Coordinates of N, CA and C in Angstrom, one line a residue:
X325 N -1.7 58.0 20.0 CA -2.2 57.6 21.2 C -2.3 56.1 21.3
X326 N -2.8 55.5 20.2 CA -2.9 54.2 20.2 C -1.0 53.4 20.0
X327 N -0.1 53.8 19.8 CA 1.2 53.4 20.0 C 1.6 53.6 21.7
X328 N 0.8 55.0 22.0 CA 1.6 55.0 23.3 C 0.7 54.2 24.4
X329 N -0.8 53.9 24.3 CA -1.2 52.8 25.0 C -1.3 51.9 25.7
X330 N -0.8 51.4 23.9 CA -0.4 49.8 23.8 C 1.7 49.5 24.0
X331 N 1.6 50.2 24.3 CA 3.1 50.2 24.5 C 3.7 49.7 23.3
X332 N 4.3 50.5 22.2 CA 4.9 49.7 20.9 C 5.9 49.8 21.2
X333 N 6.4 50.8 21.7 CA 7.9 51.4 21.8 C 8.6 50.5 23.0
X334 N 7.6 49.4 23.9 CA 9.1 48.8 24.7 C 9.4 47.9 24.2
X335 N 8.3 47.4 22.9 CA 9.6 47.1 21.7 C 10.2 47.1 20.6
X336 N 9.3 48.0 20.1 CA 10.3 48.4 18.6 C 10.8 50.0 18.9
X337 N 11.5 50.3 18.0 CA 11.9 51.3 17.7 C 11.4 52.1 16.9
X338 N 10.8 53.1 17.3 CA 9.3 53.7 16.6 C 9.9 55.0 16.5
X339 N 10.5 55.9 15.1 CA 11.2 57.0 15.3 C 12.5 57.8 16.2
X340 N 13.2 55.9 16.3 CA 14.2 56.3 17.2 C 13.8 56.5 18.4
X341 N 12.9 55.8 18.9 CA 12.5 56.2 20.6 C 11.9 54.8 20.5
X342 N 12.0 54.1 22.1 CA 11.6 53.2 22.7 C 13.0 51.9 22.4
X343 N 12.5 50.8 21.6 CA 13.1 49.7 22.0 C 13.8 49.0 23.0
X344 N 13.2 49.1 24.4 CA 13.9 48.7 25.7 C 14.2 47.3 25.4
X345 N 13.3 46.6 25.0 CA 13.8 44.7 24.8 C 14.8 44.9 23.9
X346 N 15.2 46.0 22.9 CA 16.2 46.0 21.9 C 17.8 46.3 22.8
X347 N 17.6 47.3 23.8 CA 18.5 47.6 24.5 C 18.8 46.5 25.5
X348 N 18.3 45.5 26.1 CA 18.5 44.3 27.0 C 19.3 43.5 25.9
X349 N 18.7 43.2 25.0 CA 19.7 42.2 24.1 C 20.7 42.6 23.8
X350 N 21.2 43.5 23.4 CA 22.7 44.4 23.0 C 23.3 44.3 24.4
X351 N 22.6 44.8 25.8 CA 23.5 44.6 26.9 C 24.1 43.1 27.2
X352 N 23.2 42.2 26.5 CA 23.6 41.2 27.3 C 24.2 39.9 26.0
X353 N 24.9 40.4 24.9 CA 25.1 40.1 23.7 C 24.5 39.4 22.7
X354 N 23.1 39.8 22.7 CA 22.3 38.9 21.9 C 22.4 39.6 20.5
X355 N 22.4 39.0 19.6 CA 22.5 39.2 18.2 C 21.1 40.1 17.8
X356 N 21.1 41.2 17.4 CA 20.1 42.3 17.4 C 19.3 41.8 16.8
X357 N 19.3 40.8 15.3 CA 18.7 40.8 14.4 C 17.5 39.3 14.9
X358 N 17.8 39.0 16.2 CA 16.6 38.3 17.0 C 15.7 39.2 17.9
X359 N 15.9 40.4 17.6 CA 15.1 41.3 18.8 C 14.0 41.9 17.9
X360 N 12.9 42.3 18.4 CA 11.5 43.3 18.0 C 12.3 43.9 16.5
X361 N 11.9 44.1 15.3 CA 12.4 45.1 14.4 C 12.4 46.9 14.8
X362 N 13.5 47.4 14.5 CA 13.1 48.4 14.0 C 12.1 49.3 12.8
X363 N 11.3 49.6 13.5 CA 10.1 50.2 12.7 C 10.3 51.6 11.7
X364 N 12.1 51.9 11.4 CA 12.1 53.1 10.6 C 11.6 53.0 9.1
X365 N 11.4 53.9 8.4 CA 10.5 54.2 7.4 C 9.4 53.0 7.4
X366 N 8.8 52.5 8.4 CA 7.9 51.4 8.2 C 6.5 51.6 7.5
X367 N 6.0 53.3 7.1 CA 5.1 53.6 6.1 C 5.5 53.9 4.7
X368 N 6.8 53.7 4.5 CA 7.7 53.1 2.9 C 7.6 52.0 2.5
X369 N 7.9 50.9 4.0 CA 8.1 49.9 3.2 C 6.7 48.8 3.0
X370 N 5.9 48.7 3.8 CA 5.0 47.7 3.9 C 3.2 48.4 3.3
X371 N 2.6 47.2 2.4 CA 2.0 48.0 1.7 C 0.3 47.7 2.6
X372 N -0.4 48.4 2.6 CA -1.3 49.0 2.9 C -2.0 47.9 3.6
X373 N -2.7 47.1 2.2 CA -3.6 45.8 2.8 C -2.9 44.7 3.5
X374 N -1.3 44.4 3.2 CA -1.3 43.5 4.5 C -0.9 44.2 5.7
X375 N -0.9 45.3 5.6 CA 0.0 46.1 7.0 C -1.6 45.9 8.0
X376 N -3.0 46.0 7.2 CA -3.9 45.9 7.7 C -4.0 44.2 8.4
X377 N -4.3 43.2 7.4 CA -4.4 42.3 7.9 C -3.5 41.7 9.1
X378 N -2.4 41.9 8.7 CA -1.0 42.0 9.9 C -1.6 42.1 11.6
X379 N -2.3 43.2 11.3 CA -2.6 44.1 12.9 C -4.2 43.3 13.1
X380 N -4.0 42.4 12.3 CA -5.7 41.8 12.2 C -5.4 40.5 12.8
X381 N -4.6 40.4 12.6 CA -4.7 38.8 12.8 C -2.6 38.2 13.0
X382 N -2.0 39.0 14.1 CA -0.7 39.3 13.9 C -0.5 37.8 13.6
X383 N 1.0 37.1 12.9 CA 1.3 36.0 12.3 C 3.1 36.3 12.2
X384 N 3.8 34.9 12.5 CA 5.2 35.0 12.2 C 5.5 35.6 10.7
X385 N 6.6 36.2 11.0 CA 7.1 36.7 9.8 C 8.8 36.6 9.6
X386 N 9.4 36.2 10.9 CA 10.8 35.5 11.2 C 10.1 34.6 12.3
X387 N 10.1 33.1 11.9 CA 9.8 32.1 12.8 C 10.9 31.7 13.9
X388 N 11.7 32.6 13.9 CA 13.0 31.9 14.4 C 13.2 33.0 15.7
X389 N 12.5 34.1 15.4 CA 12.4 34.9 17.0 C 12.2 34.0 18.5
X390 N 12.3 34.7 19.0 CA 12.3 34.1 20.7 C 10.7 34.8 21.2
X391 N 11.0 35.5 20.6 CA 10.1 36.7 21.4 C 8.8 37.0 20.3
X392 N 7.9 36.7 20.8 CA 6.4 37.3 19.8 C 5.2 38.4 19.9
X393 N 5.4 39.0 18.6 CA 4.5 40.3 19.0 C 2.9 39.8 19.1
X394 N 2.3 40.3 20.2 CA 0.6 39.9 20.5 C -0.3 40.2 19.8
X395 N -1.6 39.2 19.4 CA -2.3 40.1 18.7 C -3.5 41.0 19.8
X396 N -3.5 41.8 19.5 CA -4.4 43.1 19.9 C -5.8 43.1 20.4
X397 N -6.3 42.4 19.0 CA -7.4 42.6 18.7 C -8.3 44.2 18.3
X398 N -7.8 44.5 18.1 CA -7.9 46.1 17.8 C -9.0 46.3 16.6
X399 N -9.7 47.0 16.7 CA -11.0 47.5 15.8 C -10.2 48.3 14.5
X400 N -11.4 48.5 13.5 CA -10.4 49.0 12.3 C -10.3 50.6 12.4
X401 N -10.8 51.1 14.0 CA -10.2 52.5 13.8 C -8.8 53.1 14.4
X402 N -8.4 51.5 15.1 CA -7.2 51.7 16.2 C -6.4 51.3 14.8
X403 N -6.6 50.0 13.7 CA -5.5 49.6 12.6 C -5.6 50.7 12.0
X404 N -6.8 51.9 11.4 CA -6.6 53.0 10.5 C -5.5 53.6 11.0
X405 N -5.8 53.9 12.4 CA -4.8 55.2 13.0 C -3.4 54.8 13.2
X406 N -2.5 53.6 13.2 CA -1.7 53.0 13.2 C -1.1 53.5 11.8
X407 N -2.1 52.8 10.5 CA -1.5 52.4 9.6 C -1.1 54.0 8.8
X408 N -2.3 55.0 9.3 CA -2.3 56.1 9.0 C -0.9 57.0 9.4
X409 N -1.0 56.9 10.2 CA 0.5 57.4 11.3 C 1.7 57.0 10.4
X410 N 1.7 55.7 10.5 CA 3.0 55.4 9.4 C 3.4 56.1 8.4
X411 N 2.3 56.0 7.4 CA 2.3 56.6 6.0 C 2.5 58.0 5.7
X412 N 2.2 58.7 7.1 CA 1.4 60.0 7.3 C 3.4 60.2 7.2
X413 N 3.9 59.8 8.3 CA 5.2 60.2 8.6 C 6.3 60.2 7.3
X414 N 5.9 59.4 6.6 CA 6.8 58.7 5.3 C 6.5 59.8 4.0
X415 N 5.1 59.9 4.0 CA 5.1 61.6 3.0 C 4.0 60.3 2.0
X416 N 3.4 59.0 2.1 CA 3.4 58.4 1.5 C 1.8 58.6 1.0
X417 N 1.7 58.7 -0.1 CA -0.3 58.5 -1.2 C -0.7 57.6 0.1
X418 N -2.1 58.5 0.4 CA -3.0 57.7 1.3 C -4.5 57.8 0.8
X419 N -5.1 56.8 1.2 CA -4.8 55.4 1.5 C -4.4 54.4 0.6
X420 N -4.4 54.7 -0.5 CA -4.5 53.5 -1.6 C -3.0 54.1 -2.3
X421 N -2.6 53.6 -3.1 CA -1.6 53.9 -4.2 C -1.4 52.2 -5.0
X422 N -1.5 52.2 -6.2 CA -1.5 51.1 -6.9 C -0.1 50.7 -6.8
X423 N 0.1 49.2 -6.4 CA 1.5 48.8 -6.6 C 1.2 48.1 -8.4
X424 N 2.1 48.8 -8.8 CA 2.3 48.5 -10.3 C 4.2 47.8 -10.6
X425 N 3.9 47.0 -11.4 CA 5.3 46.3 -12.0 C 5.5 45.9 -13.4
X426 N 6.7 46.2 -13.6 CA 6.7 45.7 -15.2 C 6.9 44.2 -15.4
X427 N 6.7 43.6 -16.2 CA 7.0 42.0 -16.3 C 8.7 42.5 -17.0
X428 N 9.1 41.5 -16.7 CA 10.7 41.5 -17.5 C 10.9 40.7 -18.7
X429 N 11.5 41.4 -19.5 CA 11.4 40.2 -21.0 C 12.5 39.3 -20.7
X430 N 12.2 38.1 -21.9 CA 12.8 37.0 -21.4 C 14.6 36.8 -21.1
X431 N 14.8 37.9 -21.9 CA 16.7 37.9 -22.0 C 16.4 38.7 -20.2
X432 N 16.4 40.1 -19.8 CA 16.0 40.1 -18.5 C 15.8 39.4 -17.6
X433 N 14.9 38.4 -17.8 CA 14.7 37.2 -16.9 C 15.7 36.6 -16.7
X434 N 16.2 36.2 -17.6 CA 17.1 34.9 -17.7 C 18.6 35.7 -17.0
X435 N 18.8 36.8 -17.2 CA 19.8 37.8 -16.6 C 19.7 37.5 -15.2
X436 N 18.7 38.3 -14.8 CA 18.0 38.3 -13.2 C 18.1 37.2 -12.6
X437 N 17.7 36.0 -13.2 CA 18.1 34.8 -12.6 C 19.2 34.3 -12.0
X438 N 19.9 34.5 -13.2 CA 21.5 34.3 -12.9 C 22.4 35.2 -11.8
X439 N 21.2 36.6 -11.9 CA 22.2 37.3 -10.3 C 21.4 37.1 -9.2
X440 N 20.1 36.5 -9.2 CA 19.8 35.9 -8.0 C 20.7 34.7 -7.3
X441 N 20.8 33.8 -8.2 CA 21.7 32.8 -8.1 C 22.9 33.2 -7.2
X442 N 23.4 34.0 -8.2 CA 24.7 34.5 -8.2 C 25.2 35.2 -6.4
X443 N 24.1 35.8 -6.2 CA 24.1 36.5 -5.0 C 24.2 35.4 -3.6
X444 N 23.8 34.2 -4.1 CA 22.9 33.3 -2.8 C 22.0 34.1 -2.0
X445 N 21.0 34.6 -2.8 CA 19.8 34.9 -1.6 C 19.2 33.6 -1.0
X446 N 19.1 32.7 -1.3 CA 18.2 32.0 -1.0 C 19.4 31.1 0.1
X447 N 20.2 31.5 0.3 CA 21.7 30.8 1.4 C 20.7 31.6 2.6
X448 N 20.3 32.6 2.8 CA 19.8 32.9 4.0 C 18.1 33.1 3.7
X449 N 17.6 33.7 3.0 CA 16.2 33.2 2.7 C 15.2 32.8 3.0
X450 N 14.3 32.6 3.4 CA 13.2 31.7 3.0 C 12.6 31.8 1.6
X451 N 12.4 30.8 1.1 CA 11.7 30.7 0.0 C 10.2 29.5 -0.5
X452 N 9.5 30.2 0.4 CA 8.4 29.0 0.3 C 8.5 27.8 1.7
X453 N 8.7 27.4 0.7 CA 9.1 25.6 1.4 C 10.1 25.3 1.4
X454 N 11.0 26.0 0.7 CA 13.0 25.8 0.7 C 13.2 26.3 2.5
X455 N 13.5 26.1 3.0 CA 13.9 26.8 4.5 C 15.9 26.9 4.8
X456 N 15.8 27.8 4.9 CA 18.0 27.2 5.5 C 17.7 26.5 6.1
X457 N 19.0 25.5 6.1 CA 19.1 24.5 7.3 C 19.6 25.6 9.0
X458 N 20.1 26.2 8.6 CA 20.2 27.3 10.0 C 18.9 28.4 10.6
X459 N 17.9 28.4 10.8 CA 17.2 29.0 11.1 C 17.5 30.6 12.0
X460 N 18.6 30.7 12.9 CA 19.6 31.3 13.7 C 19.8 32.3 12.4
X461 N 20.2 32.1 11.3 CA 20.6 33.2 10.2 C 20.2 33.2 9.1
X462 N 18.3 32.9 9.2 CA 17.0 33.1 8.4 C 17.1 34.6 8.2
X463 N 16.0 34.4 6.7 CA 15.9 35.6 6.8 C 14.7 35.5 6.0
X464 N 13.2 36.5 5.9 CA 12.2 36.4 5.4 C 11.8 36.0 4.5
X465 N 10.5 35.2 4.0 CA 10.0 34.8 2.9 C 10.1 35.7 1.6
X466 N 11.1 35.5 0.8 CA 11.0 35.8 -0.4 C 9.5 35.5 -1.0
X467 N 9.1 35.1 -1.6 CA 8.0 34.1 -1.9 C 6.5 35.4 -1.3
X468 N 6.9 36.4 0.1 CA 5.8 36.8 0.5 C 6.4 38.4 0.0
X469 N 7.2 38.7 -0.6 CA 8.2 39.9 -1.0 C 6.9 40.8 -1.6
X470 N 5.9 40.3 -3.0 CA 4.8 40.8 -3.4 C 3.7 41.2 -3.2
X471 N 3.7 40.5 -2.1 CA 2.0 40.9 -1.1 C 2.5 41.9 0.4
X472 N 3.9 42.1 0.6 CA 3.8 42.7 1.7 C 5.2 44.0 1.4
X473 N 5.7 44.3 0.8 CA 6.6 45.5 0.3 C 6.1 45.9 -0.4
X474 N 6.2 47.2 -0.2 CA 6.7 48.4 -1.5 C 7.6 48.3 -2.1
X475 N 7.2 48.3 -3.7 CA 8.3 48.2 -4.3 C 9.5 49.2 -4.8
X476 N 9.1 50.5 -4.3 CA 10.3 51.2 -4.4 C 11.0 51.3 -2.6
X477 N 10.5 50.8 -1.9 CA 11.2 50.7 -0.8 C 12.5 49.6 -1.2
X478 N 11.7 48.2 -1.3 CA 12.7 47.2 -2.0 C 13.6 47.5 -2.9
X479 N 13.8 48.8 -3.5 CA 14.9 48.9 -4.6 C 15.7 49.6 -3.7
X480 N 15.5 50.6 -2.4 CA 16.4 51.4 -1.6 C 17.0 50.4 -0.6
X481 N 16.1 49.4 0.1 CA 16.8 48.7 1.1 C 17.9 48.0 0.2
X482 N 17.4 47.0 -1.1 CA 18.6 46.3 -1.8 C 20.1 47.0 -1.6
X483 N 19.9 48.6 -1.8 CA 21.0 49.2 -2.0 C 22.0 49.5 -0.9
X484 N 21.7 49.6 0.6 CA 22.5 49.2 1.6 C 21.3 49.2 2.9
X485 N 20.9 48.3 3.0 CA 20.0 48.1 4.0 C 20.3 48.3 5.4
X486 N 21.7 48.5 5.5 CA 22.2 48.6 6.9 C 21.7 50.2 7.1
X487 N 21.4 50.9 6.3 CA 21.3 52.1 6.4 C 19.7 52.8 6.9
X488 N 18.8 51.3 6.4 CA 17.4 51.8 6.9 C 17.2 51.2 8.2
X489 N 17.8 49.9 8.4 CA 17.6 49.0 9.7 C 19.0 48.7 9.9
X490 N 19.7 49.6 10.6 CA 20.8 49.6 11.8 C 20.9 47.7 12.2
X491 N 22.2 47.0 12.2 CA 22.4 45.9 13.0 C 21.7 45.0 12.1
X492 N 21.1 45.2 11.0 CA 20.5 44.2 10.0 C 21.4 43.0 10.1
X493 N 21.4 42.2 9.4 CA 22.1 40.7 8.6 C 22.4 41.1 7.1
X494 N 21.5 42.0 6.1 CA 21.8 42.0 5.7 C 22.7 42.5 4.7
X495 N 23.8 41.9 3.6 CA 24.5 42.5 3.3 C 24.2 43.8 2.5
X496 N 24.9 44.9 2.2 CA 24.9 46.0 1.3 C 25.2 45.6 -0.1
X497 N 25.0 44.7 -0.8 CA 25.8 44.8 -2.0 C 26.5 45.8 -2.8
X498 N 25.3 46.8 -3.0 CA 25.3 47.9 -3.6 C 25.5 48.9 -2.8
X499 N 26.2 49.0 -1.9 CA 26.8 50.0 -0.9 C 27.8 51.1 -1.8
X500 N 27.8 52.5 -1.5 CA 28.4 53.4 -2.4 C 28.3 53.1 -3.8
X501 N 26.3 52.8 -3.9 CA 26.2 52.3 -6.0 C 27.2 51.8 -6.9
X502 N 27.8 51.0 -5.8 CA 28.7 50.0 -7.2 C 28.4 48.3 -7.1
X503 N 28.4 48.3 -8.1 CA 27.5 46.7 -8.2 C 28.7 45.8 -7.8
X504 N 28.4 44.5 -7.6 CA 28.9 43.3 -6.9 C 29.0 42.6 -7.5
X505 N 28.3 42.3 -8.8 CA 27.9 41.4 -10.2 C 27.9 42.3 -11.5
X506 N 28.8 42.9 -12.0 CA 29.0 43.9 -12.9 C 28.7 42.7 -14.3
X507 N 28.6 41.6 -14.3 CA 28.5 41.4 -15.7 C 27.1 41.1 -15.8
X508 N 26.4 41.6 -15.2 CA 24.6 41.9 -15.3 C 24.6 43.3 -15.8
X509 N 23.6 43.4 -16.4 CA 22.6 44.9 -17.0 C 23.7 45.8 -17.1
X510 N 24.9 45.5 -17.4 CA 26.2 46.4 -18.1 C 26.5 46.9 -16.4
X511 N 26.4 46.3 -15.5 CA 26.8 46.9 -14.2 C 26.0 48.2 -13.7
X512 N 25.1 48.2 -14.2 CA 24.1 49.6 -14.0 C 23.7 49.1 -12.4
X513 N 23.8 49.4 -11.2 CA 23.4 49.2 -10.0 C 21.9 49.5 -10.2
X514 N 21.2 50.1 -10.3 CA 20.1 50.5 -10.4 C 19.4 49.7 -11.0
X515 N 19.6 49.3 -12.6 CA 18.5 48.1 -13.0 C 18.7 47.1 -13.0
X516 N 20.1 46.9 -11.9 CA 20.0 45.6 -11.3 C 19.0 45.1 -9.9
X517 N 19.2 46.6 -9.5 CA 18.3 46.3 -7.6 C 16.8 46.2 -8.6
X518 N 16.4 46.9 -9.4 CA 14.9 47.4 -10.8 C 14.3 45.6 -10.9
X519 N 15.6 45.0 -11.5 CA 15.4 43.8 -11.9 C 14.9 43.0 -11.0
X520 N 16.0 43.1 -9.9 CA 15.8 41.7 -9.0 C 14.2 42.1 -7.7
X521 N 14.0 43.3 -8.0 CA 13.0 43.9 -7.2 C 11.2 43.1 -8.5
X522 N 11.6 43.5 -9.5 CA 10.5 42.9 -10.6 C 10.8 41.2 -10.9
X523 N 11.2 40.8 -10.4 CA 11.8 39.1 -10.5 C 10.8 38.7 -9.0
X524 N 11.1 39.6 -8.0 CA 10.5 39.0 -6.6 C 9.1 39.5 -6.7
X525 N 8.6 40.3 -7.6 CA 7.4 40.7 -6.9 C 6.5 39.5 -8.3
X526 N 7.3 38.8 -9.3 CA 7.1 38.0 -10.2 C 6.5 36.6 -9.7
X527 N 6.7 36.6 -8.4 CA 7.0 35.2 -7.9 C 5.8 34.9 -7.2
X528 N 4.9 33.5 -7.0 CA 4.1 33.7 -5.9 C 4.0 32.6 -4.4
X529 N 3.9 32.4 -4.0 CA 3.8 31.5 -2.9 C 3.7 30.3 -3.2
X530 N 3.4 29.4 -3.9 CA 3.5 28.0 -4.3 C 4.5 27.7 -5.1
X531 N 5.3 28.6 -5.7 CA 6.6 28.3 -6.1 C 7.6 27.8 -4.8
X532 N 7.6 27.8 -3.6 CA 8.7 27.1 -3.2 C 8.8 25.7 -3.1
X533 N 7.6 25.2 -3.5 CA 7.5 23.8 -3.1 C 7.8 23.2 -4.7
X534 N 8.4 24.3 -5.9 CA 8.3 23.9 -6.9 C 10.3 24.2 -7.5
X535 N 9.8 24.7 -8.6 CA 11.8 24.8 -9.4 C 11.9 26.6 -9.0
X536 N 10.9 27.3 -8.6 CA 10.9 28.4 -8.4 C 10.6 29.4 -9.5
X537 N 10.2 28.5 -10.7 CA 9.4 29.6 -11.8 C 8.5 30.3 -11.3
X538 N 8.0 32.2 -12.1 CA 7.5 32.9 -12.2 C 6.0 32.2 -12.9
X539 N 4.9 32.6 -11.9 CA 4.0 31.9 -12.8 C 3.6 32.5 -14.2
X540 N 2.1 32.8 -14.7 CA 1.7 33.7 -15.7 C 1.1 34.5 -15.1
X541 N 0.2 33.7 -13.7 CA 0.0 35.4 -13.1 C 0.2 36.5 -12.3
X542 N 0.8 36.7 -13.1 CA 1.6 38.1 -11.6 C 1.5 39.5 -12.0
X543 N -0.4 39.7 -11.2 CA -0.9 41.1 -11.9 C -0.2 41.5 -11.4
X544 N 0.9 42.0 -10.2 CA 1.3 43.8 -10.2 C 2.8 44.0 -10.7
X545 N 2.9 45.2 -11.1 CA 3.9 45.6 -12.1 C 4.3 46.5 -11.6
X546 N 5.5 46.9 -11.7 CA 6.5 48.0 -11.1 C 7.4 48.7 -12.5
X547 N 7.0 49.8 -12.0 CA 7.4 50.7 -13.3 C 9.3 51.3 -12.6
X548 N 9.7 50.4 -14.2 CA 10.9 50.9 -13.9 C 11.9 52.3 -14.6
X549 N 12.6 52.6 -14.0 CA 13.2 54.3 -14.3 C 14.1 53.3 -15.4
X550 N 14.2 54.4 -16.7 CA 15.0 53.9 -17.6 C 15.8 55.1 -17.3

């Protein structure tokens, strides 16, 4: 009730229904990946307490949109039932589930570095205080990757993301599980996305204004499948 309202759907795409602003841009050739997001598995990917604060106090999260979503001002039984809804759809532990991560030892590290590198994430990126010089073909705060994803979402999107968000930017590397950078983790696609998923959630917000080291503290840990 509280989706149908507030009108979410004239502009996201909420279970494949609604996004009319999504449909005016495509008519009229605008590049999709400036329009409302699509909201599929969005109780996968976004974790609990900022999905809360989010609807608390809405805030950019691509500064380079045209278009901005309102804040509400919504009581915490209209954010429960939102955030509830989500989760509820996704099959996901409610309300709480601990985001856990493993730290990576140092040869890992030093691995993962080199295929971040290697990849140019940070060519479209944000990273802190690093910004592209093109804002037009930005793409979210790495840097906020640990406070606002799930981290087994993050290992499925890495793997072809065009498949969760339709008209994305971004690439599939790992499209049909075959890696892009085979001289990492013996070309294992898996604890490569494992890695670079426990590298990002390693990281915290005051590294971009720095060389982009991992601090020492990065309580949450992600348990990886050996």
């Amino acid at each position: 009730r509280v989706i149908a309202n507030f009108n979410c759907r004239g502009c996201h795409l909420i279970e494949k229904q609604g996004g009319k602003i999504r449909e005016m841009y495509k008519n009229e050739g605008i590049d999709l990946s400036m329009a409302p997001p699509n909201l599929y598995k969005e109780g996968a990917k976004i974790q609990i307490d900022w999905f809360h604060n989010f609807l608390l106090n809405v805030h950019p999260i691509r500064p380079w949109l045209h278009i901005r979503m309102p804040s509400f001002h919504w009581d915490d039984e209209k954010i429960s039932a939102v955030i509830t809804y989500f989760n509820l759809k996704e099959d996901q532990v409610f309300p709480f589930k601990t985001i856990s991560v493993e730290k990576l030892s140092p040869g890992d590290l030093a691995q993962t570095k080199a295929m971040f590198a290697k990849l140019q994430c940070q060519k479209c990126h944000i990273f802190g205080s690093k910004i592209p010089p093109d804002l037009s073909s930005a793409a979210p705060d790495l840097l906020k990757v640990h406070e606002r994803l799930k981290p087994e979402w993050v290992v499925e999107w890495l793997k072809n993301p065009n498949d969760l968000m339709p008209d994305t930017r971004m690439p599939g590397f790992w499209a049909d599980n075959i890696s892009p950078v085979p001289q990492y983790f013996h070309g294992d696609s898996l604890e490569q996305r494992e890695a670079l998923r426990d590298y990002l959630f390693s990281l915290s917000g005051s590294e971009g204004s720095s060389s982009g080291e991992e601090t020492a503290a990065a309580p949450k840990k992600a348990k990886k499948k050996k």
